[in-house]
Coordinates of C-alpha atoms and ligand atoms in Angstrom, one line a residue:
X1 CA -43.3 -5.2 32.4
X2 CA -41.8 -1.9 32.9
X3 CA -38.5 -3.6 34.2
X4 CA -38.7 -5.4 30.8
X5 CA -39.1 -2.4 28.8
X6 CA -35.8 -0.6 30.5
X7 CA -34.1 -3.6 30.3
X8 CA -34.6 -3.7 26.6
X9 CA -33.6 -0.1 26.0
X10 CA -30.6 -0.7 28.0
X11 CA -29.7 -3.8 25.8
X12 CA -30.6 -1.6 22.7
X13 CA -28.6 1.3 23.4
X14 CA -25.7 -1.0 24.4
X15 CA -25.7 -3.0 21.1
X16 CA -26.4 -0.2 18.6
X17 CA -24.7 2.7 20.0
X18 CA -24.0 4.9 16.9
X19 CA -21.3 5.0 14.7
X20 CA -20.5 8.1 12.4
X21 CA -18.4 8.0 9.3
X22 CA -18.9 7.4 5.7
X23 CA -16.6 7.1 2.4
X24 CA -13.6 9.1 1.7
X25 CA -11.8 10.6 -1.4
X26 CA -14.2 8.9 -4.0
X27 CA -12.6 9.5 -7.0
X28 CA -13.9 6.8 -9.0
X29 CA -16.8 9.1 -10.7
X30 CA -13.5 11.5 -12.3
X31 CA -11.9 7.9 -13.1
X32 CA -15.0 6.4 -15.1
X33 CA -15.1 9.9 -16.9
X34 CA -11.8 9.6 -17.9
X35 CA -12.1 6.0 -19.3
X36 CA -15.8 7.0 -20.6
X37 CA -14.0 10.1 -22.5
X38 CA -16.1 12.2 -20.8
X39 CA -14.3 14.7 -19.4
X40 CA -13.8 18.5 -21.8
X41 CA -10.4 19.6 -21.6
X42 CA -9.7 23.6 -22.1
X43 CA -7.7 25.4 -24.3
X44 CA -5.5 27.8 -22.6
X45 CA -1.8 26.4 -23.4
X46 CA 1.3 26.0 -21.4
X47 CA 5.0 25.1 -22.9
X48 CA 6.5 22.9 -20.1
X49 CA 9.5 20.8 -21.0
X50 CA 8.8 18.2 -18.2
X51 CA 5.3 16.8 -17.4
X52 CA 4.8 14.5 -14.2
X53 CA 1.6 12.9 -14.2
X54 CA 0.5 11.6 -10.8
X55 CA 1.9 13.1 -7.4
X56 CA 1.9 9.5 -5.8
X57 CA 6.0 8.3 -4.4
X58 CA 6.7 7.5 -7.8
X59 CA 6.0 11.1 -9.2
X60 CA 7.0 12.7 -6.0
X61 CA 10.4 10.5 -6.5
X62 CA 11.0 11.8 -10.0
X63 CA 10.4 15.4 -8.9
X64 CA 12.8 15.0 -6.0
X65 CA 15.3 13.8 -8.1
X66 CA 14.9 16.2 -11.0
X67 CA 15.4 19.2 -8.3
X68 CA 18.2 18.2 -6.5
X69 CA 20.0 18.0 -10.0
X70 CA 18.9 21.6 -10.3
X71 CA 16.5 20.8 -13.1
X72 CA 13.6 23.1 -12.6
X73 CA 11.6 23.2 -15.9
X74 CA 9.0 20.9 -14.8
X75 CA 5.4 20.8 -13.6
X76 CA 3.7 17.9 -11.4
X77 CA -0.1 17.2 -12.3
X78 CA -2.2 14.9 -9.6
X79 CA -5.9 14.4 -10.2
X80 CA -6.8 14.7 -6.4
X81 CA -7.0 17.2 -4.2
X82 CA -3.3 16.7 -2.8
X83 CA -0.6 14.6 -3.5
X84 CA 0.9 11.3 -1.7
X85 CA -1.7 8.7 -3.6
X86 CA -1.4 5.5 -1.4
X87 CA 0.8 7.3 1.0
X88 CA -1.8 9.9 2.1
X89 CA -2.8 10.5 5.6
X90 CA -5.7 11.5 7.6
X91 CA -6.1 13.4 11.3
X92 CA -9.0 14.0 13.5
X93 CA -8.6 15.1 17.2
X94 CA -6.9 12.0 18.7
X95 CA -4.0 11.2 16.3
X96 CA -2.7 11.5 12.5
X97 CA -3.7 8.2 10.3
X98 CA -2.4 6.4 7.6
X99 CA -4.9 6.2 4.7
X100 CA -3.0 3.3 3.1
X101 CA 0.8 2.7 3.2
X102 CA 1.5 2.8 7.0
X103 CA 5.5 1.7 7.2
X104 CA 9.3 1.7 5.4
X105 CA 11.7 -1.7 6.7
X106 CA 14.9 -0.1 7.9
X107 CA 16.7 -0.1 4.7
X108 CA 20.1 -1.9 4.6
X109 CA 23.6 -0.7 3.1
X110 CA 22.6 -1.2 -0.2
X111 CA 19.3 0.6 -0.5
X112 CA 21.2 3.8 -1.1
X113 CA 18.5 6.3 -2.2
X114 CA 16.3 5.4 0.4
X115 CA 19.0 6.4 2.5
X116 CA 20.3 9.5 0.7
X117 CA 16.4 10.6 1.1
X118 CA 15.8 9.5 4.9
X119 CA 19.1 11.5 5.8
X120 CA 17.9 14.5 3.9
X121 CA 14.5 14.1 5.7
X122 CA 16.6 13.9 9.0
X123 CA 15.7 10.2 9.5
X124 CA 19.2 9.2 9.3
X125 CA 22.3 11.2 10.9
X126 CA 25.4 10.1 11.7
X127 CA 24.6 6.5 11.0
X128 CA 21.7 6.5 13.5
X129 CA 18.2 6.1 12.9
X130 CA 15.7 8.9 14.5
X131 CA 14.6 6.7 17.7
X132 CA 11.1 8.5 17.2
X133 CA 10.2 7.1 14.2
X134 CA 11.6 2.9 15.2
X135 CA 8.9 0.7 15.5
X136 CA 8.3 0.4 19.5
X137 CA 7.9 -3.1 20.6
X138 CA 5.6 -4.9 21.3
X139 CA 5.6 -4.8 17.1
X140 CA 2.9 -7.4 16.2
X141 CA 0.9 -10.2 17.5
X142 CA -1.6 -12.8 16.4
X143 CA -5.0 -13.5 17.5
X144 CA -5.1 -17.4 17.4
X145 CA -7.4 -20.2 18.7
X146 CA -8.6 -17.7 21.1
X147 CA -5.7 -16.2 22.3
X148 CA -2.6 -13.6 21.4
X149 CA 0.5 -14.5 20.9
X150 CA 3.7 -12.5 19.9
X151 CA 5.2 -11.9 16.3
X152 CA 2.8 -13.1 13.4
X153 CA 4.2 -16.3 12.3
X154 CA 1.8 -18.9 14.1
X155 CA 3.1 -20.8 17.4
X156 CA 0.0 -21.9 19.1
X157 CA -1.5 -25.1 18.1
X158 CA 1.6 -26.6 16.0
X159 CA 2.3 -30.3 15.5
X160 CA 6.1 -31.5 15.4
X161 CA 5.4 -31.4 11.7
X162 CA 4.2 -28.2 11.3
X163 CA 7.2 -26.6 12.9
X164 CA 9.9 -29.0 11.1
X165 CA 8.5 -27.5 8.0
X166 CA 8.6 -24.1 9.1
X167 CA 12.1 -25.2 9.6
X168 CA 12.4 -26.1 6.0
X169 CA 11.0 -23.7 4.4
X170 CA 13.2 -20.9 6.7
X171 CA 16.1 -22.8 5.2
X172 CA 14.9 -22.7 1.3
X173 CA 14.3 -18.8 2.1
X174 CA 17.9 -18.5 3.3
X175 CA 19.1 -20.6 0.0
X176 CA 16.9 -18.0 -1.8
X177 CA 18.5 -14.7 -0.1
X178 CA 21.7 -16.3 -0.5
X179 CA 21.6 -16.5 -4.3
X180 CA 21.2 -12.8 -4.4
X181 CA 18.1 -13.0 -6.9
X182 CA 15.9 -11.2 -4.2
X183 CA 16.7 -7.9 -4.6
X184 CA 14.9 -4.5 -3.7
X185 CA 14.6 -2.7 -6.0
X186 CA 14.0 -5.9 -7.5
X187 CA 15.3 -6.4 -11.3
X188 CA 14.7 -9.9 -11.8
X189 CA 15.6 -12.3 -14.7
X190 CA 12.8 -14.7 -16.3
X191 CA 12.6 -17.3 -13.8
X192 CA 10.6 -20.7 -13.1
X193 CA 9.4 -19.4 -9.8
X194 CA 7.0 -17.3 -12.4
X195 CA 5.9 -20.0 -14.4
X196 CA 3.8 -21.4 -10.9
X197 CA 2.1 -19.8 -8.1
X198 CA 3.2 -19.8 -4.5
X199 CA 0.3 -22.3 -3.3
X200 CA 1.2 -24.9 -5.7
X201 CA 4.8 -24.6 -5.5
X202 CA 4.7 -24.8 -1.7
X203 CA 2.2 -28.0 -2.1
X204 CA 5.7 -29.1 -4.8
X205 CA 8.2 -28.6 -2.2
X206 CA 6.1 -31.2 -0.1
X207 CA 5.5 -28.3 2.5
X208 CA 1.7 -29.0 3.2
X209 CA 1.4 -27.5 6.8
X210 CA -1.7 -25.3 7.2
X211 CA 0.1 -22.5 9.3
X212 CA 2.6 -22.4 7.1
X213 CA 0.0 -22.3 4.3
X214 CA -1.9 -19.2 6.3
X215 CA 1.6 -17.5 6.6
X216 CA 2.0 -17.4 3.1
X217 CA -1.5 -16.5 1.9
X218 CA -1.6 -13.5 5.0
X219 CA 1.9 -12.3 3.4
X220 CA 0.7 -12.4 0.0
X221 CA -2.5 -10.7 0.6
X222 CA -0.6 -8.3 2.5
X223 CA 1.9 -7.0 0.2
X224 CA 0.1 -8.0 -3.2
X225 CA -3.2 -7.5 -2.4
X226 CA -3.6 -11.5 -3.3
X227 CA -4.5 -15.0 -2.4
X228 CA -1.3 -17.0 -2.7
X229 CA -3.0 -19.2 -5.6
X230 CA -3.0 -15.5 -6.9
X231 CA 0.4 -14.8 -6.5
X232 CA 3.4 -16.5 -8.3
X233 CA 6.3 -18.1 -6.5
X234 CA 8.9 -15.5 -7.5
X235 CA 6.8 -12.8 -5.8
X236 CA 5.9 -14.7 -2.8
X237 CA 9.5 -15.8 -2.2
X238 CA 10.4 -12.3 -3.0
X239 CA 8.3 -11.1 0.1
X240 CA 10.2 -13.3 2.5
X241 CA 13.7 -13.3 0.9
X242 CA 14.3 -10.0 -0.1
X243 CA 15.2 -8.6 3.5
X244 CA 17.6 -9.3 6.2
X245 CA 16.1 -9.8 9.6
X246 CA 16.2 -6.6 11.1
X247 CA 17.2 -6.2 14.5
X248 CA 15.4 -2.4 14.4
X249 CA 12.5 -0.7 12.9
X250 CA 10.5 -0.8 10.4
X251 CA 10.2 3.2 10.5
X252 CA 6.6 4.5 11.3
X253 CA 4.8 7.0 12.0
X254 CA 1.5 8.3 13.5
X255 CA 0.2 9.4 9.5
X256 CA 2.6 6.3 8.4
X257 CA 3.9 7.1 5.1
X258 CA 2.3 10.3 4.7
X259 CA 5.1 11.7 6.4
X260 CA 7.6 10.5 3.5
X261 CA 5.1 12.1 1.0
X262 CA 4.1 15.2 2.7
X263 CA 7.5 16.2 3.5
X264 CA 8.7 15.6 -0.3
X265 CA 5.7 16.8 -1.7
X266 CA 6.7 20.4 0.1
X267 CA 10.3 20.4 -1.1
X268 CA 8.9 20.6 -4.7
X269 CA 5.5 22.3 -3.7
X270 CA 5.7 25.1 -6.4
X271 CA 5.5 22.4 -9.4
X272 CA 2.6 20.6 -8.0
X273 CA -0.7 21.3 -9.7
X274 CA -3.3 19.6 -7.8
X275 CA -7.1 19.2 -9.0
X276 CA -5.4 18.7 -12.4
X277 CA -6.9 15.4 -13.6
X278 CA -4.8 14.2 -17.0
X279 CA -7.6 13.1 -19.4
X280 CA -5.6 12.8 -22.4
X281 CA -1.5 12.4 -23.7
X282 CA -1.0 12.5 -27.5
X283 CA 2.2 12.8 -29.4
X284 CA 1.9 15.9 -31.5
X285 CA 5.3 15.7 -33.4
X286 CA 7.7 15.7 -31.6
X287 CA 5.8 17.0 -28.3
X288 CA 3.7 15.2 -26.1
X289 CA 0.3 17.3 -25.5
X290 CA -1.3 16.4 -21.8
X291 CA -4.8 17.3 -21.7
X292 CA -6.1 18.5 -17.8
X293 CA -10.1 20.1 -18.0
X294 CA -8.6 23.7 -18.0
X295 CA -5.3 23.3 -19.9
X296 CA -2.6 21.5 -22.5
X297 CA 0.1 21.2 -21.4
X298 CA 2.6 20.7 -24.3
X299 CA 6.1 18.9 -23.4
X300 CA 9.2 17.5 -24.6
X301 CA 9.6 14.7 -22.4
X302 CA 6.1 13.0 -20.3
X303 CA 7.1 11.3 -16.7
X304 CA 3.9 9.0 -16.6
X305 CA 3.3 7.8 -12.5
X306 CA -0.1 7.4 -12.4
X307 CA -1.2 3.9 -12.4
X308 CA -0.3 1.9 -15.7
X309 CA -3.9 0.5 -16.2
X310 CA -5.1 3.8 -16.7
X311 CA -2.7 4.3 -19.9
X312 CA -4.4 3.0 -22.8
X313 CA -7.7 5.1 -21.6
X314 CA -5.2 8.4 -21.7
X315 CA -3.7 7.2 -25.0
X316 CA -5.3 4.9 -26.9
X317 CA -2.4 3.9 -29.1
X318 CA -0.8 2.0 -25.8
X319 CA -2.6 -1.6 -26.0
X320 CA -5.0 -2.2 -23.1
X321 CA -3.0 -4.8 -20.6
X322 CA -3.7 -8.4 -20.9
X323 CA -2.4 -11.3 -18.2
X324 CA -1.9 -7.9 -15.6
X325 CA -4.7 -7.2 -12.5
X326 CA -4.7 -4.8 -10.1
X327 CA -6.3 -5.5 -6.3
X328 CA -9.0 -3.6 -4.6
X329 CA -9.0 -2.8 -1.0
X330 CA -10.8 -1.2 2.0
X331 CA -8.5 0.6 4.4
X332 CA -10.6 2.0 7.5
X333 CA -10.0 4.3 9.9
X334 CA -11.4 3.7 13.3
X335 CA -12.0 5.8 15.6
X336 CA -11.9 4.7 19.4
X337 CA -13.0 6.7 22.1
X338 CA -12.2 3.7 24.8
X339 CA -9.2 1.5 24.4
X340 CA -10.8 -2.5 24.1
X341 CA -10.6 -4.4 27.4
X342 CA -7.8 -6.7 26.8
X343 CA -7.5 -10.3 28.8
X344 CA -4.5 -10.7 27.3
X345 CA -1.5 -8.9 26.8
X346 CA -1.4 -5.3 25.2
X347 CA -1.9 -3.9 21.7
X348 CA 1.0 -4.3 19.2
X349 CA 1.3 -1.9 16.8
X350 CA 0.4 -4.9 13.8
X351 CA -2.4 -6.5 15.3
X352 CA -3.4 -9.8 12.7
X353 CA -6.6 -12.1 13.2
X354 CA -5.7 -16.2 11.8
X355 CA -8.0 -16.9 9.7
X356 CA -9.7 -13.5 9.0
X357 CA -10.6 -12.2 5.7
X358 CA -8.5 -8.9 6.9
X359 CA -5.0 -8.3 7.4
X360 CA -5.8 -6.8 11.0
X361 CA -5.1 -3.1 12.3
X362 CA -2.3 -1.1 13.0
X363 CA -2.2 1.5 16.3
X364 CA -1.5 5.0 14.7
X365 CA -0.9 6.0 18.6
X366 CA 1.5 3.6 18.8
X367 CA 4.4 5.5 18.9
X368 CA 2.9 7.8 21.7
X369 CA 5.4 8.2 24.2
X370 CA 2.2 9.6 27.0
X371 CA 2.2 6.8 30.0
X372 CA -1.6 6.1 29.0
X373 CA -3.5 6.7 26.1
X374 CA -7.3 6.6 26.3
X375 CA -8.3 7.0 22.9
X376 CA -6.6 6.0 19.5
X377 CA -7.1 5.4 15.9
X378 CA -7.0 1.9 14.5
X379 CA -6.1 1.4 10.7
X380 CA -7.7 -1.5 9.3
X381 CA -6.5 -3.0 6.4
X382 CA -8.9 -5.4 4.1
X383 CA -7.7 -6.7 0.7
X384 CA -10.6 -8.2 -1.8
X385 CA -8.6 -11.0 -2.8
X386 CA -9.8 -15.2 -3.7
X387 CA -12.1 -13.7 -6.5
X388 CA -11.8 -12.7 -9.7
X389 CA -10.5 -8.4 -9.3
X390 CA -13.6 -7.1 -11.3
X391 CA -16.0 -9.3 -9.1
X392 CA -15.0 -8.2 -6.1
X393 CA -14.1 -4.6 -6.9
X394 CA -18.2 -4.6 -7.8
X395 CA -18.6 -6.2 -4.2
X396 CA -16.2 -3.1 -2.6
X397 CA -18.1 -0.9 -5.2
X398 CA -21.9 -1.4 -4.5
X399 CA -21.5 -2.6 -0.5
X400 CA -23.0 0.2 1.5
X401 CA -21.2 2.0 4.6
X402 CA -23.5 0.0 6.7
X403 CA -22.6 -3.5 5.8
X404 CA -18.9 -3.0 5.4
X405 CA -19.1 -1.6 8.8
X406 CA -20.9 -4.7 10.0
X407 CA -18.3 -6.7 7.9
X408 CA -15.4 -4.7 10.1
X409 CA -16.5 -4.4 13.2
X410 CA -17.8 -8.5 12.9
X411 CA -14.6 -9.2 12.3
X412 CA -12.6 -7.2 15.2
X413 CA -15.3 -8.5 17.7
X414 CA -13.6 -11.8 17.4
X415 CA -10.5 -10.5 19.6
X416 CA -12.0 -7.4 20.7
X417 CA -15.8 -8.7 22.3
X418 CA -16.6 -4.7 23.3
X419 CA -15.3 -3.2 20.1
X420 CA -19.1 -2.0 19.5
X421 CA -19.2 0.2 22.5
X422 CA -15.9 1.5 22.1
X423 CA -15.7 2.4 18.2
X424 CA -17.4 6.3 17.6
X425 CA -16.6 7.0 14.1
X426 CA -15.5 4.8 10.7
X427 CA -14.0 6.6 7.7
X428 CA -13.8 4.2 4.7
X429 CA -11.2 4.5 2.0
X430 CA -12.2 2.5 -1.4
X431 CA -9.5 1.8 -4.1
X432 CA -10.9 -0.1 -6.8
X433 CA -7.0 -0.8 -8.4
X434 CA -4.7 -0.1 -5.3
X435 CA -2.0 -2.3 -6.6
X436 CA -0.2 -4.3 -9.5
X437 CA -0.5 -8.3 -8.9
X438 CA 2.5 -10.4 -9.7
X439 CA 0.3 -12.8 -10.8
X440 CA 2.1 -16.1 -12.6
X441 CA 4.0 -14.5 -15.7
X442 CA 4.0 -10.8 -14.3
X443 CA 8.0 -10.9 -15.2
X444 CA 7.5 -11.9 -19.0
X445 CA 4.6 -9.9 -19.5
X446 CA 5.0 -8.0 -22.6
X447 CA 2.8 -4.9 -21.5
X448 CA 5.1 -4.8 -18.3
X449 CA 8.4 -5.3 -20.5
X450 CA 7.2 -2.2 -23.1
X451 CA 6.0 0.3 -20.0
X452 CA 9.8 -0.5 -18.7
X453 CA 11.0 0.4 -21.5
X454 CA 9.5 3.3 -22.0
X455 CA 8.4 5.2 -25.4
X456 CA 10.3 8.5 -27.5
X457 CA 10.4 10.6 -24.5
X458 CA 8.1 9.2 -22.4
X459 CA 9.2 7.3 -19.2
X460 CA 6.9 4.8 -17.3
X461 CA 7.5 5.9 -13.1
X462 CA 5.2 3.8 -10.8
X463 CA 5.8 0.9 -8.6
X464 CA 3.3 -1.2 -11.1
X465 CA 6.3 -1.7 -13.2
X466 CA 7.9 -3.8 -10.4
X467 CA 4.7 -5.9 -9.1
X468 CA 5.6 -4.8 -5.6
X469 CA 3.8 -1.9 -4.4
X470 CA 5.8 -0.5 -1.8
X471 CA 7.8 2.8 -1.1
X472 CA 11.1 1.6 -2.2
X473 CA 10.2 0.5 -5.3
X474 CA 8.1 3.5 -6.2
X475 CA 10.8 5.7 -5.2
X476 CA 13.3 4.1 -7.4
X477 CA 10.7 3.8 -10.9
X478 CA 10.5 7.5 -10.0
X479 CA 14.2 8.1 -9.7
X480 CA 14.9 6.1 -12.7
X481 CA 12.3 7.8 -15.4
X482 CA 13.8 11.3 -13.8
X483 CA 17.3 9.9 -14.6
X484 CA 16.6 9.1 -18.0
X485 CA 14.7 12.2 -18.4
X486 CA 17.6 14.3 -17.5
X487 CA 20.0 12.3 -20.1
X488 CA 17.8 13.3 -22.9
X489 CA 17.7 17.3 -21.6
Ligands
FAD501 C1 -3.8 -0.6 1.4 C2 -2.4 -0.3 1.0 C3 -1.4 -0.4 2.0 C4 -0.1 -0.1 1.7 N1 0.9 -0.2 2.6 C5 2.2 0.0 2.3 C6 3.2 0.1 3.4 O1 2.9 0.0 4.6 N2 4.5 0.4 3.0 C7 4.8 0.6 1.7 O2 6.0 0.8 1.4 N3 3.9 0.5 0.7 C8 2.6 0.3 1.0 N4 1.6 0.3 0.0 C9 2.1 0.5 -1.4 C10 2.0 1.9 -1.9 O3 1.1 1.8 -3.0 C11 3.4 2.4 -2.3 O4 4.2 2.5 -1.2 C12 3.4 3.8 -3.1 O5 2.8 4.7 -2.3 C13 2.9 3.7 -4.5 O6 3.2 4.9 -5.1 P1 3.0 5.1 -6.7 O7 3.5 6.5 -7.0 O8 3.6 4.0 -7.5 O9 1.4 5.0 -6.9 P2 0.1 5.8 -6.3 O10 0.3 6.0 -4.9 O11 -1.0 5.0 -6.8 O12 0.2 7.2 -7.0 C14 -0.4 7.5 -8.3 C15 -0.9 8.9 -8.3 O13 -1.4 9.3 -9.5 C16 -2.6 10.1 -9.3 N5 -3.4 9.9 -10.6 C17 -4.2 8.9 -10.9 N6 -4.8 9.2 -12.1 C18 -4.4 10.4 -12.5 C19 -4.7 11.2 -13.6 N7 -5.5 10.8 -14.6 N8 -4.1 12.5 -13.6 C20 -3.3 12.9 -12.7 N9 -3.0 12.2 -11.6 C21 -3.5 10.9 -11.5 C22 -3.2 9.5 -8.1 O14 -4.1 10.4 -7.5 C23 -2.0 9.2 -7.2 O15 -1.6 10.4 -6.5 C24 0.3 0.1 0.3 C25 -0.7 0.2 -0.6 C26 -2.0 0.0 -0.3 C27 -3.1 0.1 -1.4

């Protein structure tokens, strides 16, 4: 009986052992006041001729550029506590974290201001890439029919079929990147590829393998936040045509692209006004007045890079979107105070799950150069796609800690059978509209084609513009707004 009794406890304290952690930023309550038009604005005023609204890469971006062409008249206003948006970072007493965007692809020739900023952040000199900051192999790996293998794209289990039509559709890809349509920054002409999504037109191309199928959906859901039925053609083409191989990289870092924004964020640090929600713009005549709850700011010319959804809740004159979704997603931040058991191989830096609901985690250790590491931080990534966006941002909305730790740490356990015992601590970041979908028709939208371009002195600066959220095309919506900005001063 006794024996029983310890046993039990034993089992108990093995199964359950405690996890801390709880939800971070929260922001949604000063978002729902904002679209409520609850928040009270105050009255002292402030002559600026250059608002920035939002201190994400794209407002960052237009700041960078409006300084290094000695323009100084300007003031940045982000709602949080500190700028960086989806490229913020975390840090606890193991390692920095990413709290969303984790990684830049090494960019090629053309990509010139991601290389004028990189060398200027001392990523690039001489031609040659800070080693640091490469990806070190082993770079990814899949978890599939109960095993890992290297590199995502699925190699276990294939039929003769299967891989002939990976063949195929490699080839169509090249015929894509060969027509020089796939560009990033991508400014793309109406196309067919928008009219259909990337499912169907796979299913149209006769390419019916269900690895293949899984490729496409994991890519889509990874870079759009979307199913692939979600997704049109032209954007899931985009995601595999777009870049060269790469025989390097893709640049990372411990607090992934927090490094990009923090180290921007302090060359223009005395323009930045954090805490500084915008509640309101109007046109007063022929200045813009930017309401934040303790001042107005009046201005000549608005830089607008806060997210384009929230637009028509600042200003009501701009329409409210139609045909245009944004994705919800849970990004965790594990914390691991034992490295999982592994029966085979060693962590990659992507780690991805066939057939999960997740995209996996990334290793924010990974570059650790330290012959062992015994502790880490995994950054899991989970995007609420299959479902209509409002559905299942009530589902990321109303789901307690507890479950969507259960969800997590379910899902993990399928690779990882001791993740329980060796997980001490979960922070959870919500974002109810983390990114634009390039859903069928995103290129012909007419809200997309009037934020491009632009109103009297009011330029349009996020990466929702392009339908890709990623650094480079945030960076150049910023850089572009800033440009035009600067023609008109
Ligand atoms: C989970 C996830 C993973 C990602 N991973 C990658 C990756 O690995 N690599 C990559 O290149 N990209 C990644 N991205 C894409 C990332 O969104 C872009 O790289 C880029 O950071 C977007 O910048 P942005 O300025 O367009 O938008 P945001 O980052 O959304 O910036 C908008 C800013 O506006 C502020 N704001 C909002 N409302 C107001 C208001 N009313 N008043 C004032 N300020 C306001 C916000 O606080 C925020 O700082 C990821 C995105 C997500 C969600």
């Amino acid at each position: 009986m006794i024996t029983r009794r310890v046993a039990l406890i034993g089992l108990t304290a093995k199964a359950e052992r405690r996890i801390g952690g709880g939800f971070v930023f929260e922001s949604q309550n000063t978002g729902h006041a904002i679209r409520d038009r609850a928040v009270k604005g105050g009255n002292a005023i402030e002559k600026v001729p250059v608002v920035i609204v939002g201190g994400g890469i794209g407002g960052l971006s237009a700041s960078w550029w409006l300084k290094r062409n000695r323009f100084h008249d300007f003031v940045l206003l982000e709602m949080e506590r500190e700028p960086g948006g989806n490229s913020r970072s975390g840090r606890n007493e193991i390692s920095a974290y990413p709290w969303a965007a984790h990684y830049v692809p090494v960019p090629n020739r053309e990509s010139t201001l991601v290389r004028d900023l990189f060398t200027e952040l001392g990523l690039l000199q001489d031609g040659e890439w800070d080693e640091r900051w490469l990806c070190h192999s082993p770079q990814e790996r899949l978890y599939i029919h109960g095993r890992w293998q290297d590199a995502i794209e699925p190699e276990v289990g294939l039929t003769a079929e299967d891989h002939r039509q990976f063949k195929e559709f490699a080839a169509r890809v090249a015929e894509f990147r060969a027509s020089g349509q796939f560009t990033i920054p991508a400014t793309p002409k109406p196309s067919p590829l928008d009219q259909i999504n990337f499912k169907d037109w796979l299913a149209q191309q006769k390419l019916t393998s269900p690895y293949l199928h899984w490729l496409a959906d994991y890519s889509t859901r990874d870079d759009f936040g979307a199913a692939s039925h979600e997704t049109s053609a032209w954007a899931g083409i985009h995601y595999f045509a777009a870049r060269e191989h790469e025989e390097k990289g893709p640049l990372t870092w411990p607090e992934g692209n927090g490094w990009i924004a923090s180290r921007l964020a302090a060359k223009v640090k005395d323009h930045i006004r954090t805490e500084s929600p915008v509640f309101r713009i109007e046109k007063s005549g022929t200045k813009w007045r930017v309401h934040t709850p303790k001042t107005i700011y009046e201005a000549g010319v608005v830089i607008y890079a806060a997210p384009a959804f929230l637009l028509p809740h600042l200003d009501p004159s701009v329409p409210k979107p139609q045909g245009l979704d944004w994705s919800p997603w849970l990004v965790a931040n594990l914390t691991l105070d034992r490295i999982p058991a592994e029966r085979h191989g060693e962590a990659a830096w992507d780690n991805v799950i066939y057939g999960s609901p997740s995209l996996g985690y990334v290793v924010a250790t990974h570059q650790d150069v330290r012959a062992r590491i015994d502790k880490t931080v995994w950054t899991y990534y989970y995007a609420l796609s299959g479902r209509a966006p409002s559905e299942a941002r009530k589902d990321l909305l109303s789901t307690d800690w507890n479950t969507w730790k259960e969800r997590i740490l379910t899902d993990l356990e399928r690779p990882h059978k001791d993740i329980r015992q060796c997980v001490s601590h979960i922070d959870m970041f919500r974002i109810g509209h983390a990114m634009i979908r390039p859903t069928p028709g995103f290129l012909t939208n007419p809200h997309r084609l009037a934020w491009i371009k632009g109103r009297e002195r009011f330029f349009v600066a996020t990466a929702d513009l392009s339908g890709f959220s990623i650094f480079e095309e945030a960076q150049y919506r910023g850089v572009e707004a800033a440009r035009r900005a600067l023609l008109l001063l």
